mmCIF file of C-alpha atoms and ligand atoms in Angstrom:
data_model
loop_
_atom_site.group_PDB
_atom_site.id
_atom_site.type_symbol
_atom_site.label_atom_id
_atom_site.label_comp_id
_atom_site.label_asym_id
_atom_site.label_seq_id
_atom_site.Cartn_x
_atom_site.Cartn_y
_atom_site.Cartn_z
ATOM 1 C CA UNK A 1 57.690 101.732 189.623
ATOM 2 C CA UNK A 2 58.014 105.554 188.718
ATOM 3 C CA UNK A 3 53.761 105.353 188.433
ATOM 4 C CA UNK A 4 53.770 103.997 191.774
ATOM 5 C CA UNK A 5 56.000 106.180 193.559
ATOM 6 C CA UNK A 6 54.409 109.322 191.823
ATOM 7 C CA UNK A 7 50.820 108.076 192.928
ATOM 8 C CA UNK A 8 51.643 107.616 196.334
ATOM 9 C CA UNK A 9 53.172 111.201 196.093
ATOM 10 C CA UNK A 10 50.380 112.871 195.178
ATOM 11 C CA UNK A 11 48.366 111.257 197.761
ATOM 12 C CA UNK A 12 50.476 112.350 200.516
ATOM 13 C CA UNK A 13 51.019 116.399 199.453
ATOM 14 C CA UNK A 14 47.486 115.769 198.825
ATOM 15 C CA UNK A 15 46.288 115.232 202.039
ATOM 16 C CA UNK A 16 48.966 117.233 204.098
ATOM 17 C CA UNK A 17 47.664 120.586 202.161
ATOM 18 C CA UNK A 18 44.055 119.689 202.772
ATOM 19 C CA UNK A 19 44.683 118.345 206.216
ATOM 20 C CA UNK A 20 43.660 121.033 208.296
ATOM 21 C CA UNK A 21 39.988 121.208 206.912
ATOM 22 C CA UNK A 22 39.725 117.390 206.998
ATOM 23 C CA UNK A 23 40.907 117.436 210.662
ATOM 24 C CA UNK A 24 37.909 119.074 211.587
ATOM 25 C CA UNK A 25 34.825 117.919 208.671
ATOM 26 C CA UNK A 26 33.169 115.169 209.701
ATOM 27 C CA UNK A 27 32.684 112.878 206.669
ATOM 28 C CA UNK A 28 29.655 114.013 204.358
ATOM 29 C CA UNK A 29 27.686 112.552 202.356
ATOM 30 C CA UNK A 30 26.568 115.295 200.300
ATOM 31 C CA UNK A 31 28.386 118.215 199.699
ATOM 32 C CA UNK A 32 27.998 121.232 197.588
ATOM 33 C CA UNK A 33 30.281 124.108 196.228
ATOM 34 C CA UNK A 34 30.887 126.149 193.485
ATOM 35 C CA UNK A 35 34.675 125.910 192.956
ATOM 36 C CA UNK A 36 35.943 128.198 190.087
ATOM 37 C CA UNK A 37 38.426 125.163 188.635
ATOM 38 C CA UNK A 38 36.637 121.300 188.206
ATOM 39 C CA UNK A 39 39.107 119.737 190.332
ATOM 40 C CA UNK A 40 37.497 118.176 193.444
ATOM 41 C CA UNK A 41 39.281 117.935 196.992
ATOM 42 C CA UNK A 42 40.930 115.232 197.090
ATOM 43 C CA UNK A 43 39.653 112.389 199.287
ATOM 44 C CA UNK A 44 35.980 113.072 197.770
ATOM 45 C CA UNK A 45 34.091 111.593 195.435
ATOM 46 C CA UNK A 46 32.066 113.522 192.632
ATOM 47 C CA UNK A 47 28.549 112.895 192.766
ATOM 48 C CA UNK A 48 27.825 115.647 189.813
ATOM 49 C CA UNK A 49 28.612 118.564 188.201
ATOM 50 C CA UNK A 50 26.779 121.461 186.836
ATOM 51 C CA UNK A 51 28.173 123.740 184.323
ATOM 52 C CA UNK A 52 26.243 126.553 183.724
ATOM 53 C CA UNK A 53 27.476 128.811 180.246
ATOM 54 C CA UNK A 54 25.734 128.891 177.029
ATOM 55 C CA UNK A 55 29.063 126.832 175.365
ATOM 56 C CA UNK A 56 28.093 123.550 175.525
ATOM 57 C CA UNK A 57 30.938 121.589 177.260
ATOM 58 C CA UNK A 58 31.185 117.927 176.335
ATOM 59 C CA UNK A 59 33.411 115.265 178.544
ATOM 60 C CA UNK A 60 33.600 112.030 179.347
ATOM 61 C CA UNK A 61 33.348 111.693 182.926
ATOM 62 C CA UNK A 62 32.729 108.983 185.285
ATOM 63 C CA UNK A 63 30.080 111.383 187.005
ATOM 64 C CA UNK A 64 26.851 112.519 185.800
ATOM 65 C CA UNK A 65 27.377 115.928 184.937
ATOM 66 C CA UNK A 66 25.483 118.793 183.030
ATOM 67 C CA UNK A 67 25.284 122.476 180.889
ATOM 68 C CA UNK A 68 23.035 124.461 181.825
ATOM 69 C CA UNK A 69 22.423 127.833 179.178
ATOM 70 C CA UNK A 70 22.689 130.580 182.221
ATOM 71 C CA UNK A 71 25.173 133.047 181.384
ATOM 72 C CA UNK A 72 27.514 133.495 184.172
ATOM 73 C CA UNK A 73 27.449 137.194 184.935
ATOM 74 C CA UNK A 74 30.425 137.873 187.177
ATOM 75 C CA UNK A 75 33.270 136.943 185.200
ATOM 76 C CA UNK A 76 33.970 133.504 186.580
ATOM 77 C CA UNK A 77 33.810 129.961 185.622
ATOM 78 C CA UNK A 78 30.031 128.873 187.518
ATOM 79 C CA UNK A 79 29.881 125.475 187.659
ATOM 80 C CA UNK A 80 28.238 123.608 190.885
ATOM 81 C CA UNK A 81 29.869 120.248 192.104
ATOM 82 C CA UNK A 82 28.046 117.881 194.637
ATOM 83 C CA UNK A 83 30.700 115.803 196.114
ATOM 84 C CA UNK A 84 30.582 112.913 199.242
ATOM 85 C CA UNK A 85 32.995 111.654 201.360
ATOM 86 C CA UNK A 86 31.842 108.350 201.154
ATOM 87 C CA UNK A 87 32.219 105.636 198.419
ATOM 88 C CA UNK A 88 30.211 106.016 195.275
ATOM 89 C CA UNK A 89 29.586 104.645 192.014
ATOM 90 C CA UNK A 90 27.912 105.256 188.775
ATOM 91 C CA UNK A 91 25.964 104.216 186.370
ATOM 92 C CA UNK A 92 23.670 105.086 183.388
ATOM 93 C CA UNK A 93 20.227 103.964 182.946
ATOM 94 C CA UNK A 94 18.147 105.196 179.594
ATOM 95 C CA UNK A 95 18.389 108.678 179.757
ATOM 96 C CA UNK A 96 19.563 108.517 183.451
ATOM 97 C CA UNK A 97 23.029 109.766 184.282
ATOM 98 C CA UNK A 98 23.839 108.468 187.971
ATOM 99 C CA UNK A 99 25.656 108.346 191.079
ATOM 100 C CA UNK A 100 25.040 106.784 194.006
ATOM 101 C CA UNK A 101 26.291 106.346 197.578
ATOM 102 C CA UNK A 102 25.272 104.556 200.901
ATOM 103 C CA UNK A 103 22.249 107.567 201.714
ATOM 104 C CA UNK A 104 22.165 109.742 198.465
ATOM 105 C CA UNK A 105 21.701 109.181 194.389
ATOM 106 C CA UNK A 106 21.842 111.839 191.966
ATOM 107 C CA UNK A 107 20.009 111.582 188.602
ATOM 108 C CA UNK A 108 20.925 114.024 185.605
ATOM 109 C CA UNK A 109 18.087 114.344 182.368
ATOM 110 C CA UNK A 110 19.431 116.307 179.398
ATOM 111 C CA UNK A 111 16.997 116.244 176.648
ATOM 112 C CA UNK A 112 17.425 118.089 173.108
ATOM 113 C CA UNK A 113 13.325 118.915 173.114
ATOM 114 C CA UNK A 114 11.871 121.577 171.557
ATOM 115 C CA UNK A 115 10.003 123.427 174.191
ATOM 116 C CA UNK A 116 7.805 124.924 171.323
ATOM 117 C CA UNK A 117 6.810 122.080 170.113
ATOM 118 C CA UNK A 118 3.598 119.943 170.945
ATOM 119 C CA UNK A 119 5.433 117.187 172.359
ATOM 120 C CA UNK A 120 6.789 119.334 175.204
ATOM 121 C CA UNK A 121 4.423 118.432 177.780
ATOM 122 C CA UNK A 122 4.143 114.351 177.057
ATOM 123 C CA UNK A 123 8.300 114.385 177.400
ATOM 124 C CA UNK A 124 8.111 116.372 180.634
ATOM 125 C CA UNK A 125 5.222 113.781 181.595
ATOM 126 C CA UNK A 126 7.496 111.121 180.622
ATOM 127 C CA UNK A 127 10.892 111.985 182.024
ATOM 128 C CA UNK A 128 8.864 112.701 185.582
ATOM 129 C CA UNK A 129 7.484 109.288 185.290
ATOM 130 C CA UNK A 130 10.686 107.864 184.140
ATOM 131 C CA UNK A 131 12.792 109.363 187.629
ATOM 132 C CA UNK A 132 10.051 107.853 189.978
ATOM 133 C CA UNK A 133 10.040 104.427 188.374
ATOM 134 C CA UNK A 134 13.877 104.914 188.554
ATOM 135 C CA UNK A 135 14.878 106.273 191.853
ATOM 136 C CA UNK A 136 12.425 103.440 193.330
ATOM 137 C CA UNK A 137 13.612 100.553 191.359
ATOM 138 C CA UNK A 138 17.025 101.984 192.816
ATOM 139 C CA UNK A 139 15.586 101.941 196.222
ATOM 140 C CA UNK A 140 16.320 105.818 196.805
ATOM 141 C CA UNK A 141 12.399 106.377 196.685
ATOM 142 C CA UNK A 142 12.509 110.069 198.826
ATOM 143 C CA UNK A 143 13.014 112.792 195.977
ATOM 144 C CA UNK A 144 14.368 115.740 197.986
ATOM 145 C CA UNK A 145 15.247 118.302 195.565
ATOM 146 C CA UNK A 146 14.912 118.813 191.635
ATOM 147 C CA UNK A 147 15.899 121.299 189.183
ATOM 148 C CA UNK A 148 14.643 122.047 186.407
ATOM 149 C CA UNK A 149 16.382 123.847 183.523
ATOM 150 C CA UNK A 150 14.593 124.921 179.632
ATOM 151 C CA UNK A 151 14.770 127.904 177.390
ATOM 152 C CA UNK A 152 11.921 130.429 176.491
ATOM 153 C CA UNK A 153 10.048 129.783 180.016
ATOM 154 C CA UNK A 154 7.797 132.924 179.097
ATOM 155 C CA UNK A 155 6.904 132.217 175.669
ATOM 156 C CA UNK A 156 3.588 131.128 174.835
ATOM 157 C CA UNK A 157 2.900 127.803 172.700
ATOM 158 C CA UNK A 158 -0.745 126.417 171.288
ATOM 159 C CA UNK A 159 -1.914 129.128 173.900
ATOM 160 C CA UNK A 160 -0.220 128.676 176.618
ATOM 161 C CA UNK A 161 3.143 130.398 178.250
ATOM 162 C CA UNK A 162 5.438 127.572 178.625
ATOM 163 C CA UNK A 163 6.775 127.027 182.200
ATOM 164 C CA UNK A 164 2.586 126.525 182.660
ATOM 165 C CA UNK A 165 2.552 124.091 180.459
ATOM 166 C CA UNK A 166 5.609 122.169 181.865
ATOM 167 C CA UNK A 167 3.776 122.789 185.225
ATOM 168 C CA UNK A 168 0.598 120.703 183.832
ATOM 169 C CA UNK A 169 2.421 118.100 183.216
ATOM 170 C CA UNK A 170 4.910 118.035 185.851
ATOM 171 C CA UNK A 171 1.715 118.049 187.800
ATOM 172 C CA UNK A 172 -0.133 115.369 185.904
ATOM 173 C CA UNK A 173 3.007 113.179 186.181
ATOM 174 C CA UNK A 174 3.066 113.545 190.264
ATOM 175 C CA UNK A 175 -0.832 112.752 190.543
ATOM 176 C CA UNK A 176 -0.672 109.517 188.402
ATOM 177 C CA UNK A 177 2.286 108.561 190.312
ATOM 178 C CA UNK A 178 1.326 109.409 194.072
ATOM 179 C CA UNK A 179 -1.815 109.134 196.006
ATOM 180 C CA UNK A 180 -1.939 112.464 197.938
ATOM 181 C CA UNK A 181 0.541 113.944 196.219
ATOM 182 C CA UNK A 182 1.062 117.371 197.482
ATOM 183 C CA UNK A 183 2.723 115.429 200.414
ATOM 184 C CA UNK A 184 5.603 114.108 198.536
ATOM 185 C CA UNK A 185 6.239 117.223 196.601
ATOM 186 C CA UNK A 186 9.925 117.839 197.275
ATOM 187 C CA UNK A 187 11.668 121.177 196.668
ATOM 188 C CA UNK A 188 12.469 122.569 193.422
ATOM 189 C CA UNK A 189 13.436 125.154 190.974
ATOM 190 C CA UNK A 190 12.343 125.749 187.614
ATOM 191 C CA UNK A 191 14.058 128.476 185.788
ATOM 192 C CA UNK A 192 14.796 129.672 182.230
ATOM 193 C CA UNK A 193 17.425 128.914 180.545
ATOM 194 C CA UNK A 194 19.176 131.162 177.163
ATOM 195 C CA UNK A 195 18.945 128.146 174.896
ATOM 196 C CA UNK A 196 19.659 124.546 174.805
ATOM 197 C CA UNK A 197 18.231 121.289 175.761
ATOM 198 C CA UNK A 198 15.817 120.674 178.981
ATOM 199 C CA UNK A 199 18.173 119.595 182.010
ATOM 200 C CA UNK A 200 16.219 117.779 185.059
ATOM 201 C CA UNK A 201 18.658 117.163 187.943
ATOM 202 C CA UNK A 202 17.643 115.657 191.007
ATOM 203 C CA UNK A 203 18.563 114.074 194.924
ATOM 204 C CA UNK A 204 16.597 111.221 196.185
ATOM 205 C CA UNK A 205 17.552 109.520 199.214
ATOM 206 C CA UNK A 206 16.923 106.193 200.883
ATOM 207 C CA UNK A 207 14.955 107.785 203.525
ATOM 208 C CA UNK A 208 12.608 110.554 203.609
ATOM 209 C CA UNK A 209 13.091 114.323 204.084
ATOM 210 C CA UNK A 210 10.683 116.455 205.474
ATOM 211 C CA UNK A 211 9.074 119.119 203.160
ATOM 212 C CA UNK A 212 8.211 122.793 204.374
ATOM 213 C CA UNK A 213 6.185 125.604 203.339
ATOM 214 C CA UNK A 214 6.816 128.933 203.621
ATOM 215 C CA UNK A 215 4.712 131.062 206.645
ATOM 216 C CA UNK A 216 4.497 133.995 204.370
ATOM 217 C CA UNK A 217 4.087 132.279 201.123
ATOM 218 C CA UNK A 218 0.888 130.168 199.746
ATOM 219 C CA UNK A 219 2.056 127.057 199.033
ATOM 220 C CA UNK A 220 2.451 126.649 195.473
ATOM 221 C CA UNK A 221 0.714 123.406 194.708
ATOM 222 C CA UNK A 222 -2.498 126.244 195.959
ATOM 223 C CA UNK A 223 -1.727 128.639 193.892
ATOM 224 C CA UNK A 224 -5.429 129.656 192.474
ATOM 225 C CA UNK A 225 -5.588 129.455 188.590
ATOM 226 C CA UNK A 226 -4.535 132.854 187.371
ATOM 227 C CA UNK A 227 -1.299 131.166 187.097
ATOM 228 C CA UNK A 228 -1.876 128.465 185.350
ATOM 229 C CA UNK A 229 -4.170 125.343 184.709
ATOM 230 C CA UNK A 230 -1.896 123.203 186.895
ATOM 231 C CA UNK A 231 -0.021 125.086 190.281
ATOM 232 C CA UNK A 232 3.468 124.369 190.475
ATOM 233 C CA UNK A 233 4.846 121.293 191.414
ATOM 234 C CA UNK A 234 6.959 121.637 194.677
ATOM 235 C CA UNK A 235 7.644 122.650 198.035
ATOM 236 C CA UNK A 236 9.556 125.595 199.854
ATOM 237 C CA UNK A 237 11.908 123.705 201.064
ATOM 238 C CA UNK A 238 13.380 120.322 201.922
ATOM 239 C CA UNK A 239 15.076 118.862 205.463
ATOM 240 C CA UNK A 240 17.180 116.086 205.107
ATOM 241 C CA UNK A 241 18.779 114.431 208.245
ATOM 242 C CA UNK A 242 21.247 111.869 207.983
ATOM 243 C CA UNK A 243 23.157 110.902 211.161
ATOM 244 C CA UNK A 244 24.752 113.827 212.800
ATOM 245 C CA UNK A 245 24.499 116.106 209.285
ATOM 246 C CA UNK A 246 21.259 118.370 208.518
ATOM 247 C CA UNK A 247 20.982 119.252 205.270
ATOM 248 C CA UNK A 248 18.520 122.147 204.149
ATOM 249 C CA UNK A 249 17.335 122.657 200.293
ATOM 250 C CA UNK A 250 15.852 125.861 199.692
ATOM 251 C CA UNK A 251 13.648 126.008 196.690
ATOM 252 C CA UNK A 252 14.024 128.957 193.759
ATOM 253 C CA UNK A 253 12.270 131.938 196.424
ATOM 254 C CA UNK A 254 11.156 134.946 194.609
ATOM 255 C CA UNK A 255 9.252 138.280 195.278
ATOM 256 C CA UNK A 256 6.025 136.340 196.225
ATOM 257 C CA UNK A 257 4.179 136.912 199.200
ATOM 258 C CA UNK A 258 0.930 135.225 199.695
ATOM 259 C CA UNK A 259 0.595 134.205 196.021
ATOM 260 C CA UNK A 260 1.328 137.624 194.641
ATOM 261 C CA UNK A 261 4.769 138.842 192.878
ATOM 262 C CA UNK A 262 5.422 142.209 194.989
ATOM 263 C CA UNK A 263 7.752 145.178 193.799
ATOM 264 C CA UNK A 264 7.009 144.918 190.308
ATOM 265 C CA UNK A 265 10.109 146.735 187.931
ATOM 266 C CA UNK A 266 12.536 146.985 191.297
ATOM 267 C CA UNK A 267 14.862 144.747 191.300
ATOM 268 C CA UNK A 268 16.622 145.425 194.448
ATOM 269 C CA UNK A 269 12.873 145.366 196.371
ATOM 270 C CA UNK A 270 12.613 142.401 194.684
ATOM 271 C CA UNK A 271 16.025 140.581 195.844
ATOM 272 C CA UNK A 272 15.185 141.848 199.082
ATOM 273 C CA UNK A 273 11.648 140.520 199.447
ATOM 274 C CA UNK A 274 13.015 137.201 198.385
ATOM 275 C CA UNK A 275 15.884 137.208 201.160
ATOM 276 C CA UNK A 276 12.732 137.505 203.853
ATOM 277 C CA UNK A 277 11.132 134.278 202.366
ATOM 278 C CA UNK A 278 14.554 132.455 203.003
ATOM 279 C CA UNK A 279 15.125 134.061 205.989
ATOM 280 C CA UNK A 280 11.612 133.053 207.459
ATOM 281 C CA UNK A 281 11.950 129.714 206.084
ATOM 282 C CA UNK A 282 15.482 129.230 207.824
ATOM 283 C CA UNK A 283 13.279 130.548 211.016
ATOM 284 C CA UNK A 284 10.289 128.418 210.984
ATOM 285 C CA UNK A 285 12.557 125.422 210.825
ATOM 286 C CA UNK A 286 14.826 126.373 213.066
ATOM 287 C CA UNK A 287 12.195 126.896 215.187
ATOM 288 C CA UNK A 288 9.495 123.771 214.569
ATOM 289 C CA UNK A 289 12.400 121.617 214.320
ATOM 290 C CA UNK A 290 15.426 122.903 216.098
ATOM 291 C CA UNK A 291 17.882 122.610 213.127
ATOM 292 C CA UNK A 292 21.366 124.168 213.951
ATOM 293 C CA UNK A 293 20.816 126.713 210.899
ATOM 294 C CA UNK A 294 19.461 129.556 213.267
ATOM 295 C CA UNK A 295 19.186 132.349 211.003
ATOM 296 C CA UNK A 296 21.023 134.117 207.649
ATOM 297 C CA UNK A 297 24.272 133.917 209.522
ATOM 298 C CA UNK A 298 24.104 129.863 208.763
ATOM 299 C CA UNK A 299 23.378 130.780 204.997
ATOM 300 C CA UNK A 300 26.670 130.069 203.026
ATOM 301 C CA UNK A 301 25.733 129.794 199.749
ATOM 302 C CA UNK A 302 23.357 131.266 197.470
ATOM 303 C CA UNK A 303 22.024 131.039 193.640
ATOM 304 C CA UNK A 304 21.138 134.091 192.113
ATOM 305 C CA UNK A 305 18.774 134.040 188.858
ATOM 306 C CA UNK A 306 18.726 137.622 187.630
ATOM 307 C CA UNK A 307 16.516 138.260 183.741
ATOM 308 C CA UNK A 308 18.549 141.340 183.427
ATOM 309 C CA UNK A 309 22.164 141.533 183.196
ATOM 310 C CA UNK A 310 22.310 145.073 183.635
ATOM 311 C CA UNK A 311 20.399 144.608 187.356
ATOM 312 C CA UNK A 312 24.008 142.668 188.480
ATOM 313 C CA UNK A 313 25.438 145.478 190.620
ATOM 314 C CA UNK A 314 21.633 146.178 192.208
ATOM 315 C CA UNK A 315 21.124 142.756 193.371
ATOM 316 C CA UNK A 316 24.863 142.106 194.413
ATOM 317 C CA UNK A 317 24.773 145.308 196.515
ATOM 318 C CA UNK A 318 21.803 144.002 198.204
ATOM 319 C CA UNK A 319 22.713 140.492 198.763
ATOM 320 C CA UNK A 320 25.979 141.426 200.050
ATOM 321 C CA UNK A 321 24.026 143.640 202.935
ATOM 322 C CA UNK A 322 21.941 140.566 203.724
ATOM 323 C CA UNK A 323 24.547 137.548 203.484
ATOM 324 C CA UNK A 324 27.770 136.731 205.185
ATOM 325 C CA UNK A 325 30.594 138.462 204.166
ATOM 326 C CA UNK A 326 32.303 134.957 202.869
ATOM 327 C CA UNK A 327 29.233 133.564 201.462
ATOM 328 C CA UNK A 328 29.682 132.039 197.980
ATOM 329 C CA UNK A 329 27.711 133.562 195.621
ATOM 330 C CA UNK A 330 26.837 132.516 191.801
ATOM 331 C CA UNK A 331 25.059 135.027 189.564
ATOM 332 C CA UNK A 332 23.480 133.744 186.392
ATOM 333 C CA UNK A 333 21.254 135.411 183.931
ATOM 334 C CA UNK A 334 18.136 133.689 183.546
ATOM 335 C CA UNK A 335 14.307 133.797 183.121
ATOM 336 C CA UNK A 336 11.825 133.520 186.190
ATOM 337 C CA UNK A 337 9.017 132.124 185.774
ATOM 338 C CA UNK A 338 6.714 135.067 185.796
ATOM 339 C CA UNK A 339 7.018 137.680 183.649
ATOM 340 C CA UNK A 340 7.152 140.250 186.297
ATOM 341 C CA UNK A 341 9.641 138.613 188.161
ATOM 342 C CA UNK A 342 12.962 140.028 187.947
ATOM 343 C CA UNK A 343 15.111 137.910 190.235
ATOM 344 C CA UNK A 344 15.318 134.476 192.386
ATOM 345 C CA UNK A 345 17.534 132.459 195.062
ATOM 346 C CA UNK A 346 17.833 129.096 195.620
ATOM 347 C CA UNK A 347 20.276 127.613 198.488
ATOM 348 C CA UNK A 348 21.432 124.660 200.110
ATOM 349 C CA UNK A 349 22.392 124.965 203.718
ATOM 350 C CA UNK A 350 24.736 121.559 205.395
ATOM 351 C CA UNK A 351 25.621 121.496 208.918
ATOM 352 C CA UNK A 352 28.331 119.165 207.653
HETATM 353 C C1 3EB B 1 7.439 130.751 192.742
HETATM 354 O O1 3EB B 1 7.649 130.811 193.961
HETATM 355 C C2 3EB B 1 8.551 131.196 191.861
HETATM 356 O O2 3EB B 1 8.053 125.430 189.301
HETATM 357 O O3 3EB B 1 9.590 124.232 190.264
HETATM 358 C C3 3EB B 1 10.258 128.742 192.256
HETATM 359 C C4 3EB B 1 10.740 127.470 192.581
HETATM 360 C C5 3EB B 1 9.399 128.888 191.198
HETATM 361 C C6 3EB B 1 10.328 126.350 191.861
HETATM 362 C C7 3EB B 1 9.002 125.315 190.070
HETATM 363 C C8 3EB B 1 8.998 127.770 190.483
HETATM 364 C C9 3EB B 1 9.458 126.505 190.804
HETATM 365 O O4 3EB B 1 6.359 130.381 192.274
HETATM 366 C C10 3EB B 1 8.887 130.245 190.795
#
């Protein structure tokens, strides 16, 4: 009895303090935030969660969730949570972690490789293979968006630095598995990591999203070979439509314009230069296909990579010029994948 009562308890204060904001959301399918404590909103359902620190945290959760070795540099518990309003369950198949609901599945990869190490590239090779088999036999075949997490990104092995070599066979895997398959390249980002195992996370859904390039970028699947023996894997950006919500995946953007990295050793040129790529690739969408997200005023969130901790209070005084003044921001120290790179942004932008 006492359970009882106290369960029905919490339900109700539950809903009366969140029941201004739930007057008003529509339900969502897909959801991000970066809450600083790992307690969800009630009503929604955890899809996964990121934890990004370099102290390994191990629970048991019903979710598929994830550490990922970029030091948090302001201070605060970083952890991203991807939530939905509607039902979803879980499951775990080989060395997939997932969730599901009616539109969306999430997949979570944490492998203990050694990125120096000549098996590198066949477990990349294999782990790519692995998700397409997967999210088809699940019958989510669209990827949308991937991540992809390792340490020493800039370190050469057997002659080669490695995020090129996870590019060749990131690359290799997408070929064998797709004919044409620049066209089903989804958005990504791949970026280094201060230690610790390779994490691939990933959304597929049961019907396709709609990939963009970048007008001021060359896509990078063209990249010419200076940068490696395979070009990167993945597009700009992803649109995803589901009913009445649009949901916009911006890939990792960095100082690149054309196929060059511009502003070499300024970090706040750098920040800057990447802000134009998203802002032109909120545009050009907005524009070819008259999303509601009209411009950096509909940018809410952003993911800062930044290789030097010391270039915090550069970039933060730069994004804060460019962004909302309530935009959620998470910085984490990590390694681009060019040397001469100094900082990235990835986002996610939900009309929902
Ligand atoms: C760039 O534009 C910067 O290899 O998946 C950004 C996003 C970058 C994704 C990837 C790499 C990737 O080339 C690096």
């Amino acid at each position: 009895m006492a359970v009882l009562f106290n369960r029905n308890t919490d339900v109700q204060s539950s809903h009366e303090s969140s029941g201004a904001v739930s007057a008003i959301a529509r339900p969502s399918p897909l959801r991000l935030e970066y809450p600083s404590s790992s307690l969800p909103a009630v009503g929604r359902s955890v899809l996964a969660q990121i934890d990004f620190g370099v102290t390994p945290t191990t629970r048991a959760t019903p979710h598929p969730c994830a550490t990922v070795a970029l030091h948090p540099l302001d201070g605060r518990p970083s952890r991203e949570v991807w939530t939905s309003d509607l039902p979803v369950t879980y499951g775990q198949q080989a060395d997939i972690q997932f969730s599901l609901n009616d539109e969306f599945l999430f997949g979570v990869v944490t492998d203990p490789i050694d990125v120096n190490s000549l098996q590198f590239e066949d477990r990349v090779k294999k782990i790519y293979d692995a998700i397409f088999a997967f999210v088809e036999s699940k019958r989510y075949p669209h990827l949308l968006r991937i991540w992809n997490y390792f340490p020493t990104v800039n370190s050469e092995f057997d002659g080669l630095e490695n995020y090129q070599r996870f590019c060749r066979a990131r690359s290799l895997a997408f070929q064998d598995h797709y004919d044409n398959f620049v066209d089903h390249l989804p958005s990504a980002s791949a970026v280094g990591t201060l230690g610790g195992a390779l994490v691939v996370y990933f959304i597929a859904a049961r019907s396709a999203g709609l990939h963009r390039e970048n007008p001021r970028q060359l896509s990078a699947y063209s990249y010419p070979p200076q940068y490696g023996p395979r070009s990167p894997s993945f597009a700009r950006a992803t649109l995803k439509r589901s009913g009445a919500l649009e949901t916009f995946f911006i890939s990792g953007t960095a100082s690149i314009v054309g196929h060059v990295s511009l502003h070499p050793e300024n970090v706040a040129a750098q920040v800057d230069e990447a802000l134009n790529n998203v802002e032109a690739l909120i545009d050009s969408t907005h524009r070819d296909q008259a999303t509601r997200f009209r411009g950096m005023q509909d940018l809410d969130n952003l993911k800062v990579y930044i290789r030097h901790p010391a270039d915090l209070a550069a970039v933060r005084e730069v994004v804060q010029r460019r962004m909302r003044p309530n935009a959620d921001v998470l910085y984490l120290q990590g390694d681009i994948c060019r040397a001469e790179l100094l900082v990235e942004v990835e986002a996610t932008l939900s009309s929902g």
